[in-house]
XYZ file of C-alpha atoms in Angstrom:
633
model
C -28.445 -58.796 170.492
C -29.900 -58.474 174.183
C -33.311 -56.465 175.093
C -30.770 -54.357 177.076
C -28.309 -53.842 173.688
C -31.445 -52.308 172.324
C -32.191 -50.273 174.545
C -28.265 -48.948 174.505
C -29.174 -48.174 170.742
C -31.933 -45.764 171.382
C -30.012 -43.528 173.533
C -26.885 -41.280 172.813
C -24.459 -41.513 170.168
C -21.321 -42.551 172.353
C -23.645 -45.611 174.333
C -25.007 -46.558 170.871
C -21.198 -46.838 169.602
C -20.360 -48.984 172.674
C -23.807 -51.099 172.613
C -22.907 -52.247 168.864
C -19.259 -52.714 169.786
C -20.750 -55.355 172.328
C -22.765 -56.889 169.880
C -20.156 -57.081 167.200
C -17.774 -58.750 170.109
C -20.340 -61.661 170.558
C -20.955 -62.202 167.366
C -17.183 -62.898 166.647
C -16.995 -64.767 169.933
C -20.065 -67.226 168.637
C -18.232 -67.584 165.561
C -14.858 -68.589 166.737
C -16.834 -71.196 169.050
C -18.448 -72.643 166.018
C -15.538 -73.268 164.012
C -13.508 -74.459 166.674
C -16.598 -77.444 168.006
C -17.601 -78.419 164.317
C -14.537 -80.516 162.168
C -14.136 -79.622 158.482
C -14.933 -82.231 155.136
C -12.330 -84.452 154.084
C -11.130 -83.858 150.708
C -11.469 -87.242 148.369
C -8.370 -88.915 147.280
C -7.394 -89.816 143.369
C -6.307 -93.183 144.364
C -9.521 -93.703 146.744
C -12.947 -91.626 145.781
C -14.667 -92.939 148.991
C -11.730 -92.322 150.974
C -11.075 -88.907 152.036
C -7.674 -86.864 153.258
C -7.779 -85.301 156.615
C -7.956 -81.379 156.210
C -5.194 -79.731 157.569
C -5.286 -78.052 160.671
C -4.083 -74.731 161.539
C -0.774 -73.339 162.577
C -0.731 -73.653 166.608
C -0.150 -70.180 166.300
C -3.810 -69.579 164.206
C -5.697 -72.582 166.339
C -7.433 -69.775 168.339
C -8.512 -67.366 165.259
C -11.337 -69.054 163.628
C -11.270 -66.276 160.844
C -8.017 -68.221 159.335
C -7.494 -71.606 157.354
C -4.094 -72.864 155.825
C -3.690 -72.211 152.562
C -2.041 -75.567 150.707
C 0.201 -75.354 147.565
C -0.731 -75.233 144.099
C -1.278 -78.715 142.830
C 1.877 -80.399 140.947
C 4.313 -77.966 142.301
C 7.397 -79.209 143.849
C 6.016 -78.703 147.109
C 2.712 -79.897 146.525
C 2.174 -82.918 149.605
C 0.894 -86.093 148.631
C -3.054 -85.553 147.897
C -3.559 -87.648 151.681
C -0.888 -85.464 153.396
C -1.942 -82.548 155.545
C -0.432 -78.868 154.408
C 3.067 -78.073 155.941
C 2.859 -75.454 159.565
C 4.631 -72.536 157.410
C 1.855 -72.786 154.777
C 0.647 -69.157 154.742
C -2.830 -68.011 156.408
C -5.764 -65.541 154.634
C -9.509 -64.892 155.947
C -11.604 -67.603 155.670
C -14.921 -66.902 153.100
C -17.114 -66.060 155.830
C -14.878 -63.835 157.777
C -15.881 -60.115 156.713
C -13.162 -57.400 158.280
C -15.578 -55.088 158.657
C -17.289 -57.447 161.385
C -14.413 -57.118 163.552
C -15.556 -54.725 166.771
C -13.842 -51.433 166.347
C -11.205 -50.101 168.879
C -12.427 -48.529 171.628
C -10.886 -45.529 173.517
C -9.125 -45.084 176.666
C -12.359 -43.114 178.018
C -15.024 -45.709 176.822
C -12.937 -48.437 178.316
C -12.963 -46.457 181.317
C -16.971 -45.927 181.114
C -17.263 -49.839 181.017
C -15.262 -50.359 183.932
C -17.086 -47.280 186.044
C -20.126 -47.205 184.192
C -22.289 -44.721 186.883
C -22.353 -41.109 187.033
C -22.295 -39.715 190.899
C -23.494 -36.272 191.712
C -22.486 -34.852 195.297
C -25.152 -33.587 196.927
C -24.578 -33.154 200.542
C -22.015 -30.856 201.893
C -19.189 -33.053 201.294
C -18.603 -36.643 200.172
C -15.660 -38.278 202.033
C -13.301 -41.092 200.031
C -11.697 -43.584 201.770
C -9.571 -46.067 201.641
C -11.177 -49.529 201.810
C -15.246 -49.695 201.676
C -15.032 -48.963 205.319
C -15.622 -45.770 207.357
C -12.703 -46.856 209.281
C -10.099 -47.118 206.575
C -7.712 -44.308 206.133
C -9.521 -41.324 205.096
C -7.903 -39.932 201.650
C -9.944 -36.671 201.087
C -13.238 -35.381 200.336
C -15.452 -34.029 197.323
C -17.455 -30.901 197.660
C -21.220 -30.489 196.798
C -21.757 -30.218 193.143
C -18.640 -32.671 192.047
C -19.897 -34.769 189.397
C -17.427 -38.207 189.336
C -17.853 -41.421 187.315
C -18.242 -44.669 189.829
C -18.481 -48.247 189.501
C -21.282 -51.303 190.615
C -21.881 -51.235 194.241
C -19.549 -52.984 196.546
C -21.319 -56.091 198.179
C -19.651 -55.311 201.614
C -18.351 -52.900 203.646
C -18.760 -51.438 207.078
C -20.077 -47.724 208.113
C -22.133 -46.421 205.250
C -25.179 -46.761 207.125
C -28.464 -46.366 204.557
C -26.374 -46.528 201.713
C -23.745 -48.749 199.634
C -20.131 -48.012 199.173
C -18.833 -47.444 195.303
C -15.018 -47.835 193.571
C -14.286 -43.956 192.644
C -12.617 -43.718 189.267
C -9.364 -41.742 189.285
C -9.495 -40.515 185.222
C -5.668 -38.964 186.127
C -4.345 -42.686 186.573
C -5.268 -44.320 183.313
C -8.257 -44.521 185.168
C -7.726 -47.069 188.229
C -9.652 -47.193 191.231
C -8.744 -44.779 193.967
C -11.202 -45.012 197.089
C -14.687 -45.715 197.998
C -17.228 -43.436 198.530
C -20.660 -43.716 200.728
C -24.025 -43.219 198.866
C -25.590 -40.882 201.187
C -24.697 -37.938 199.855
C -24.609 -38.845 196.300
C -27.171 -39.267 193.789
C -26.082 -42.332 191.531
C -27.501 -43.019 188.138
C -26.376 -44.923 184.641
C -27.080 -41.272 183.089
C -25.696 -37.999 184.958
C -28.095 -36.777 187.497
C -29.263 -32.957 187.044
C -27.344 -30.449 188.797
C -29.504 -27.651 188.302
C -29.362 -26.510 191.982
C -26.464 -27.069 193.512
C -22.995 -25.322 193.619
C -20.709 -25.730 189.817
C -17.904 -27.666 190.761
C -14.486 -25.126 190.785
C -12.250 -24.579 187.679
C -9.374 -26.731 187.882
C -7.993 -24.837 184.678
C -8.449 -20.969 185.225
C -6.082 -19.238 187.804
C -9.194 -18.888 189.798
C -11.448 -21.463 191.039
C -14.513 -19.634 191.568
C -15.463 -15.920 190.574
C -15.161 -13.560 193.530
C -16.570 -10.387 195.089
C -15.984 -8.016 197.548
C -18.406 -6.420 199.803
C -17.678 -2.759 199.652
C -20.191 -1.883 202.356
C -21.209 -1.953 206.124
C -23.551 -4.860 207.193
C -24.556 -6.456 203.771
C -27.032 -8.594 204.873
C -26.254 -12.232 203.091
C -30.045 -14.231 202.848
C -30.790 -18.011 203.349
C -33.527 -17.904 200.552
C -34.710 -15.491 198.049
C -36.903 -12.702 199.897
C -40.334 -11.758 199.115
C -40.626 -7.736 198.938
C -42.259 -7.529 202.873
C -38.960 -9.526 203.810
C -36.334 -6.816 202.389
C -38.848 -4.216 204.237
C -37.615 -5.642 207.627
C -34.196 -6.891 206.561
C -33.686 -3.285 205.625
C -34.999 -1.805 208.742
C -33.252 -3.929 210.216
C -29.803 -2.934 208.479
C -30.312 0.684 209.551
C -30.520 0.212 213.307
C -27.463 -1.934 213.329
C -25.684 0.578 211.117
C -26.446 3.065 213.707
C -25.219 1.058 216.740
C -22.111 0.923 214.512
C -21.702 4.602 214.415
C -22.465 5.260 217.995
C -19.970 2.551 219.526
C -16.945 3.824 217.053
C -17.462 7.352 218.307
C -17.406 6.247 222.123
C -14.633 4.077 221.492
C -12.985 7.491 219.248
C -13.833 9.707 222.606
C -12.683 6.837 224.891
C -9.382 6.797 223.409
C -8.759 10.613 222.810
C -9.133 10.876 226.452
C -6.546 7.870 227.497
C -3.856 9.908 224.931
C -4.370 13.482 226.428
C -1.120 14.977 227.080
C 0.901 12.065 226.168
C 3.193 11.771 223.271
C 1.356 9.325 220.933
C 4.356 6.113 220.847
C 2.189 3.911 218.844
C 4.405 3.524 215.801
C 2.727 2.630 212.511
C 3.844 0.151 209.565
C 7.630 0.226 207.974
C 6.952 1.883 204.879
C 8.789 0.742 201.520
C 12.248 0.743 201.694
C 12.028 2.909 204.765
C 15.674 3.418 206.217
C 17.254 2.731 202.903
C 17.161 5.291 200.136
C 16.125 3.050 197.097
C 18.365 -0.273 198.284
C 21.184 1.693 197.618
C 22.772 1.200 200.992
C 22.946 -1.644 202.914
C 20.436 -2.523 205.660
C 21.468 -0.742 209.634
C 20.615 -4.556 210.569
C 21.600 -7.302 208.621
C 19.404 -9.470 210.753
C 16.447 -6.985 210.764
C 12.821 -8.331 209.851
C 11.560 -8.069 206.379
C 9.739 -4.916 205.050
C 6.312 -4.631 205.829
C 3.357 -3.633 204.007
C 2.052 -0.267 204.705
C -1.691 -1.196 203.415
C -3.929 -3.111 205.375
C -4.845 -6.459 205.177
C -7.318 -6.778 202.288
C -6.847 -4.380 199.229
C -9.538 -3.810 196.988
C -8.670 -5.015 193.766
C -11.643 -4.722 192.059
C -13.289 -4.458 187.865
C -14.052 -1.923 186.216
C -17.387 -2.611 186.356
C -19.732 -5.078 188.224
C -20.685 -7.916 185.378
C -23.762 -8.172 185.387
C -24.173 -12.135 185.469
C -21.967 -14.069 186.304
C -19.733 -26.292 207.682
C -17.546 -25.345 210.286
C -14.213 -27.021 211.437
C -10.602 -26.936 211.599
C -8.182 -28.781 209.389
C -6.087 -31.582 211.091
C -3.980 -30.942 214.125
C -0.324 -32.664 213.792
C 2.463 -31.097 215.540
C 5.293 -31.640 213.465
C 9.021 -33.157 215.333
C 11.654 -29.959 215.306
C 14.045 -32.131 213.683
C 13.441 -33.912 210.292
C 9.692 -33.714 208.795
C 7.498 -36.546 210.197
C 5.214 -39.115 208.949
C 1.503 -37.870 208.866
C -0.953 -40.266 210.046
C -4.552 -40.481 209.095
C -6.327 -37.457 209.625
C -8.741 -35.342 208.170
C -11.637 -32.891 208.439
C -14.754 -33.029 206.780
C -14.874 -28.969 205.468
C -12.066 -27.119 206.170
C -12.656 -23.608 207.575
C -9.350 -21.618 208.960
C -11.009 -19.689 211.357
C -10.000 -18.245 215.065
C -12.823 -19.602 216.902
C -16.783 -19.742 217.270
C -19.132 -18.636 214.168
C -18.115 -16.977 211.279
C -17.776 -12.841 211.936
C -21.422 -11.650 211.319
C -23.802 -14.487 212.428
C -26.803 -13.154 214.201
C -26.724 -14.508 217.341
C -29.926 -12.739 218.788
C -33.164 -13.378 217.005
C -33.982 -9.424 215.891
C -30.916 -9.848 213.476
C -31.902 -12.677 212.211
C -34.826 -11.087 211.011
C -37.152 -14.050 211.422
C -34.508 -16.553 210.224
C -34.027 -15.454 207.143
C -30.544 -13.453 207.673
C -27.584 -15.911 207.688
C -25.057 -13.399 208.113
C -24.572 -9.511 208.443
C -21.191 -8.944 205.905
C -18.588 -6.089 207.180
C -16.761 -4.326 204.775
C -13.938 -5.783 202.894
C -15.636 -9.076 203.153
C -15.141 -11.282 200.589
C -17.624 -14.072 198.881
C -17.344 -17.057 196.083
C -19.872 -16.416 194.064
C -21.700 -19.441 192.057
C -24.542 -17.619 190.240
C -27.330 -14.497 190.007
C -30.578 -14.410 190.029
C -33.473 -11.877 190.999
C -35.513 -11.821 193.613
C -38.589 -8.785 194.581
C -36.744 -6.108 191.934
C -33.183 -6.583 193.274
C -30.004 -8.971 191.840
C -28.466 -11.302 193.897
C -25.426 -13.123 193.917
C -26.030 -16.600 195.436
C -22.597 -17.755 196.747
C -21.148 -20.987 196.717
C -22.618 -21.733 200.527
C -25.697 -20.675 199.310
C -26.495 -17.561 200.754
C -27.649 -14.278 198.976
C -26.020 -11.534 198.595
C -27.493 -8.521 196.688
C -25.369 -7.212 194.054
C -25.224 -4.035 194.274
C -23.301 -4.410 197.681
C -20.325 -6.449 195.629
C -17.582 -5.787 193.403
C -15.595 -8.310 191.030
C -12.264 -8.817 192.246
C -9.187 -8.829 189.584
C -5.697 -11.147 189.764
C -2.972 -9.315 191.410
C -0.359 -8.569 188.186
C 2.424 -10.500 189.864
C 3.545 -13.647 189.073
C 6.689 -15.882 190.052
C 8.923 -17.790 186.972
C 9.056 -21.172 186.323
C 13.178 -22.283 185.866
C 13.573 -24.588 182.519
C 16.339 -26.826 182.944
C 18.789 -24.439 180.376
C 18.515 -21.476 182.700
C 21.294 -20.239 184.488
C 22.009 -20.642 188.334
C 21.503 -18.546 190.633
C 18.683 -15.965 189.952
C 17.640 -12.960 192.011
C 14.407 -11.505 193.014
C 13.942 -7.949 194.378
C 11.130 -7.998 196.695
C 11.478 -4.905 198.286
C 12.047 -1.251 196.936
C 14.067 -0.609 193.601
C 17.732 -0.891 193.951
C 20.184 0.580 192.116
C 22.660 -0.340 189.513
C 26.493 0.099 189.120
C 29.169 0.172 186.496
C 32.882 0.464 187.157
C 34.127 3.168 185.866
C 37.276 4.967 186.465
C 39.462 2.234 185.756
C 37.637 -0.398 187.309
C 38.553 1.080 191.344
C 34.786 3.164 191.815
C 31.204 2.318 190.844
C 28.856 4.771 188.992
C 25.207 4.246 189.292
C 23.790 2.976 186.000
C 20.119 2.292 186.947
C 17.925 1.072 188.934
C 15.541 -2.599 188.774
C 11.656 -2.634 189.640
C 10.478 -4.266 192.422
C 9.296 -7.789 191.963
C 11.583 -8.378 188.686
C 14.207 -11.192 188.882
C 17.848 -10.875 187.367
C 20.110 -13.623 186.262
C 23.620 -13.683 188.540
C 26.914 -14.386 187.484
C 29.039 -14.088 190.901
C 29.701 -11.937 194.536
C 31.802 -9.513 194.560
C 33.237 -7.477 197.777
C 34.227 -4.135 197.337
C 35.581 -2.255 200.456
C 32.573 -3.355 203.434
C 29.903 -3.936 200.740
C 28.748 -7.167 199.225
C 27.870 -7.400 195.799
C 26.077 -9.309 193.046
C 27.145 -9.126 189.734
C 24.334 -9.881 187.215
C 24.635 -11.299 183.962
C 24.591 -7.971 182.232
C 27.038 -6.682 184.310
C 25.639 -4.731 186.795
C 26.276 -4.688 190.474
C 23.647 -4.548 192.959
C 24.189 -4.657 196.577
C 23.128 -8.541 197.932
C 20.590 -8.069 200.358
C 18.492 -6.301 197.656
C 18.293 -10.134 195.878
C 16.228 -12.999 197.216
C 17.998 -16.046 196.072
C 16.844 -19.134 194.031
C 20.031 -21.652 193.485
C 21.035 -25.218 193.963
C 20.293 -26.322 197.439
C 21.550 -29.804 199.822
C 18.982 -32.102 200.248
C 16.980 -31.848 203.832
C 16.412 -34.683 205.965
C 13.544 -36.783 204.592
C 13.968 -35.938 200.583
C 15.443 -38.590 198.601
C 17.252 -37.743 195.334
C 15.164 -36.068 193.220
C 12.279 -35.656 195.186
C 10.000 -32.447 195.737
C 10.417 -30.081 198.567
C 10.002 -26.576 199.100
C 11.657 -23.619 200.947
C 10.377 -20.596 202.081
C 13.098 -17.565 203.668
C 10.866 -15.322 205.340
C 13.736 -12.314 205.460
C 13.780 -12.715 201.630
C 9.835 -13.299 201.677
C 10.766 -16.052 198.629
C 9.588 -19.300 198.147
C 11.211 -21.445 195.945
C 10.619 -24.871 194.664
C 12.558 -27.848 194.177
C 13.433 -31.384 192.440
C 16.218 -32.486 194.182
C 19.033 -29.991 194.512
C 17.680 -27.692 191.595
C 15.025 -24.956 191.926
C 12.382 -25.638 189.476
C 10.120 -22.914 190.545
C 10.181 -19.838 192.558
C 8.043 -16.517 193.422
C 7.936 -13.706 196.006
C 5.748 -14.088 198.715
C 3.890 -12.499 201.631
C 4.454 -14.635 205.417
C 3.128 -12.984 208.260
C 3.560 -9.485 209.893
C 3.923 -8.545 212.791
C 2.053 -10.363 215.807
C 1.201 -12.935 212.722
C 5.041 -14.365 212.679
C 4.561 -17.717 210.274
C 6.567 -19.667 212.432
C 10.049 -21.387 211.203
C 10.497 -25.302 211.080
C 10.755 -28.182 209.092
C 6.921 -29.946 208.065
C 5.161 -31.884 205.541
C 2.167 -30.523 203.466
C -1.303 -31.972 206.361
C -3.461 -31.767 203.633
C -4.289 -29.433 199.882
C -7.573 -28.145 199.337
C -9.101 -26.688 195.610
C -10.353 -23.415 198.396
C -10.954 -23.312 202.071
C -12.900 -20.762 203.786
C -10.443 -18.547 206.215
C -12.362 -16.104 208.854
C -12.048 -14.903 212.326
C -11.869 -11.945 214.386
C -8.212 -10.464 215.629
C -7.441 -7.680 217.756
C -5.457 -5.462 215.356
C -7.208 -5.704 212.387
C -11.135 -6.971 213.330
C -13.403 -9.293 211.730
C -12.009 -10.872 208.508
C -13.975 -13.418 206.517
C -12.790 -14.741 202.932
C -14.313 -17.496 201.144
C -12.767 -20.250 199.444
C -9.438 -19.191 199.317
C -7.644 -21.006 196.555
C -5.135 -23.445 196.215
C -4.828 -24.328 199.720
C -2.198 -26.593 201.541
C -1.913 -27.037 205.191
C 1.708 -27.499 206.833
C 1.085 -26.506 210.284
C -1.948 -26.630 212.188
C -3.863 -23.212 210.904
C -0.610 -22.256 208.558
C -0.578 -22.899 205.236
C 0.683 -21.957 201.869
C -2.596 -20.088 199.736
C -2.951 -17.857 196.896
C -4.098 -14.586 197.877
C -6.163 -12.334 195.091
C -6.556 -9.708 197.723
C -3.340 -7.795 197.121
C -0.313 -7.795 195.320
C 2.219 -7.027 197.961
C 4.099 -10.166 197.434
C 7.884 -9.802 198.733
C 6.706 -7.829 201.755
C 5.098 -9.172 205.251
C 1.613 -9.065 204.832
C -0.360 -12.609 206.353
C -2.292 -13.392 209.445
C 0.193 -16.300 209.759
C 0.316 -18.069 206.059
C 2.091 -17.797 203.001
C 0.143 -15.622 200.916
C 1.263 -16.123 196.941
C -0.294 -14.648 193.895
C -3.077 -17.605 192.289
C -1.063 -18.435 189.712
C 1.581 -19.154 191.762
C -0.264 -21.296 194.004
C -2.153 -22.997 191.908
C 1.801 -24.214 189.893
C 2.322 -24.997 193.526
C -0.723 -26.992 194.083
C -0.799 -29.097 191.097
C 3.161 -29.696 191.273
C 3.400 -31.069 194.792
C 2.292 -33.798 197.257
C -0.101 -35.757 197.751
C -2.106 -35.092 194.253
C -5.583 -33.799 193.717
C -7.181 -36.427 191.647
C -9.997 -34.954 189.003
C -12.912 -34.265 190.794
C -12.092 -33.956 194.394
C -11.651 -31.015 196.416
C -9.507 -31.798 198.869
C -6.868 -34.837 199.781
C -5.490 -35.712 203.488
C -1.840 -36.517 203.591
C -1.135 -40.169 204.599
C 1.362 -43.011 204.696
C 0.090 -43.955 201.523
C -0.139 -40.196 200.004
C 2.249 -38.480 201.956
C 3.020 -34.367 202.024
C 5.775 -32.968 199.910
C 8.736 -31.461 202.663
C 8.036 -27.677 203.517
C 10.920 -26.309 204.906
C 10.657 -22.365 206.268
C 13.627 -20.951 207.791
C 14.201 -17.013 209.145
């Protein structure tokens, strides 16, 4: 047993249990050399005392197990050799004296075989930690972990190019019976045989709640979000501060109020405001004035407040790749990659100071607007007021913030028994029919909420008007029913493959192995002046959250952070939970695919390329490529 064995022993339970399953390993191994270099006794003859009978040797089978020895016949038996002869190769084999079974090393696990082969713990601690695909900066970059991942790593590669100051390391990929699966650069890790502390930066995201982080909205005008703790003569000034811009805020809405009262006077007002539910049809009961008209759109603005009951009381920029997809069949997506996605317009996040008095002597990061929305990673207290410290690391004071709750919807997953096709009502409640009167008029029978799904049987035309028939009978007029059934194969899917489709007049998304649907759920695209635009892609790249802000002309300064379950199809588009609001089945977006979190995150975890354990984010390449996103009007 080694000086280093020993020192195994005196730390924890699960190293102890691998350092004596070393030792007991070379201790068998020693063993098995001895008996194999050293040659048994001869046995002496009857007929010649001096002589002696060569010992048999072992089956070729049991040559290699020095644990076993032949076992000869009983003496005098039929089969009993000659005393000279060696024992027969079927003679039977048992333990030799000195082999003990409770020597023998015990099995070891799955994860302690994996701890041997990546036997160092890696922290992140800079922003983000890029993995790629040889130990070489130039390789093909396969995605990123965030600040605060904790991963398991093996020895040091010898060579590699680009990781200037540090030395590249094998990740461990624990979701493929734990295989290699890119290198990453040590400067911005922290690498150690035991897992560094993590007392100060950001907890890694929940890969198993709905959720990722734990989120708040700002239900107040200019929040002021800190870069450190403040002392109690900072939140003086911050707060004086906070006042005077309040003010300013005031004084420009009522010039801009007086400004625009004066361009309207004595003209009919012709701005028209947002479709209503259902508007134009009383209850889906008649059919649309335009089959071809747009879907409904949300009458709400952008970001509900969706908050708890209560507040609890505890609890860098860029642009994701650029790849203009071909308008025919969905292309191949070469490296590419960002190192932290933000989906934002353009310039600084809404509410950076850019003149020195808001800043407030540097220690103001950023002045929140209402309806704001922050990750938050922890609270703390700081000159007798709570903070929130979010996951960038800014302070927000709690008082300002309110817990946000999951939107109630959520989309079905279709088991392989179900029947084909299924409806989903995204849009007001439409009514039910019987036949009555010997089968030649329908009587209304009911009516079906909005966002519930119905099992269908078959169409069914009746005068003009088109029909579904459910499974219980009913009829419902079509266009009240967004559609999941069996569906060709695009260009670019082989047979069975993933792919998903999105119909933005039926606001559904549905998701599929081959020809079946396997999943689908209502969802919000984008309004108007937001269109999410139609086309055949691949998913870019999927990201645990990426921060979405900017400033737009209809609805202002937006800023959300770490919105979940990401995945990039388009430039700025992508497909994203949305815990904001739970309008899903009516136009809603600034452009993406807004779906409840629990859809998205099924979404996420089901599709192309996979998230391995422990990242945040993956690129789509020729080696991972994107699952097929199709979205069509």
């Amino acid at each position: 047993m080694t000086l280093r064995t020993l020192r195994d022993l005196r730390r924890s339970p699960a190293r102890r249990r691998l350092a004596w399953a070393a030792a007991g390993t070379t201790v068998i191994l020693l063993l098995a050399l001895a008996a194999r270099c050293t040659r048994p006794p001869r046995a002496a003859g009857r007929d010649d005392p001096g002589d002696a009978a060569a010992v048999a040797t072992a089956r070729p089978d049991a040559r290699n197990d020095a644990r076993l020895v032949p076992v000869p016949p009983v003496p005098g038996s039929p089969d009993a050799p000659a005393p000279d002869a060696a024992p027969p190769d079927d003679a039977p084999l048992v333990p030799a004296p000195d082999a003990d079974p409770q020597d023998a090393p015990p099995e070891l696990t799955p994860e302690e075989l994996c701890d041997i082969q990546f036997p160092l713990h890696a922290l992140v601690t800079g922003s983000i930690s890029p993995v790629f695909h040889k130990a070489d900066s130039g390789s093909t970059r396969l995605g990123y972990l965030r600040q605060g991942a904790m991963v398991r790593v093996g020895l040091k590669v010898d060579r590699g190019r680009g990781c200037v100051g540090g030395n590249w390391y094998p990740l461990a990929d624990k979701d493929v019976t734990c295989t290699a699966n890119g290198f990453v650069c040590s400067t911005s890790l922290k690498v150690d045989v035991e897992p560094p502390p993590a007392s100060d930066v950001p907890h890694p995201p929940d890969r198993g709640a709905v959720l990722p982080y734990r989120y708040g909205q700002n239900r107040h005008g200019r929040t002021y979000a800190l870069t450190r703790l403040p002392t109690a003569e900072d939140l003086v000034l911050v707060r004086q501060r906070r006042e005077e811009l309040i003010a300013a805020d005031e004084a420009a809405e009522a010039a801009a109020a007086a400004a625009a009262a004066a361009a309207d006077a004595g003209t009919e007002d012709a701005r028209t405001g947002l479709v209503e539910l259902d508007a134009g049809e009383p209850d889906g009961e008649e059919p649309p004035p335009d089959p071809n008209r747009k879907p409904v759109l949300a009458e709400e603005p952008e970001f509900e407040h969706v908050p708890g009951t209560e507040t609890p009381d505890e609890a860098a920029a860029g642009t994701p790749p650029v790849i203009a997809p071909d308008a025919g069949a969905p292309p191949d997506v070469p490296d590419a990659g960002a190192p932290e996605v933000v989906y934002s317009l353009a310039g600084p996040a809404p509410g950076t100071p850019q003149a020195d008095a808001d800043r407030v002597g540097g220690i103001v990061g950023q002045w929140l607007e209402k309806e704001f929305f922050v990750s938050i990673d922890r609270s703390t207290s700081a000159a007798g007021e709570r903070y929130y410290r979010t996951i960038r690391g800014l302070y927000v004071p709690a008082q300002y913030v309110m817990d946000v709750d999951l939107p109630s919807y959520e989309g079905l997953v279709i088991q392989p028994d179900m029947p084909l096709p299924i409806g989903f009502v995204g849009r007001g409640r439409p009514s039910t029919y019987r036949r009555s009167g010997g089968g030649r008029t329908l009587t209304e029978s009911g009516r079906i909420p909005r966002q519930a799904y119905r099992f269908l049987r078959e169409l069914d035309s009746i005068g003009t008007a088109e029909y579904w028939i459910t499974a219980d009978g009913d009829y419902v007029r079509s266009h009240n029913f967004g559609v999941a059934a069996e569906e060709d194969l695009p260009a670019g899917v082989e047979d069975g493959g993933k792919w998903i489709r999105v119909d933005l007049s039926d606001q559904l998304l549905v998701a599929y192995e081959g020809r079946r649907p396997v999943f689908a759920a209502l969802v919000s695209t984008g309004k108007d002046g937001f269109e999410t635009p139609p086309g055949n892609y691949k998913l870019l790249s999927k990201h645990i959250s990426a921060t979405m802000d900017g400033v737009t002309e209809a609805d202002g300064a937006y800023s959300i952070e770490d919105v979940p379950w990401t995945m990039f199809f388009d430039n700025n588009f992508a497909i994203h939970g949305a815990f904001w609001h739970n309008r899903f089945g009516m136009t809603k977006s600034h452009g993406c695919v807004n779906m409840s979190p629990i859809d998205a995150k099924w979404i996420f975890e089901w599709s192309s390329p996979r998230v391995p354990e422990g990242w945040h984010g993956v690129i789509a390449s020729n080696i991972t490529p994107g699952s097929v996103v199709i979205i069509r009007e």
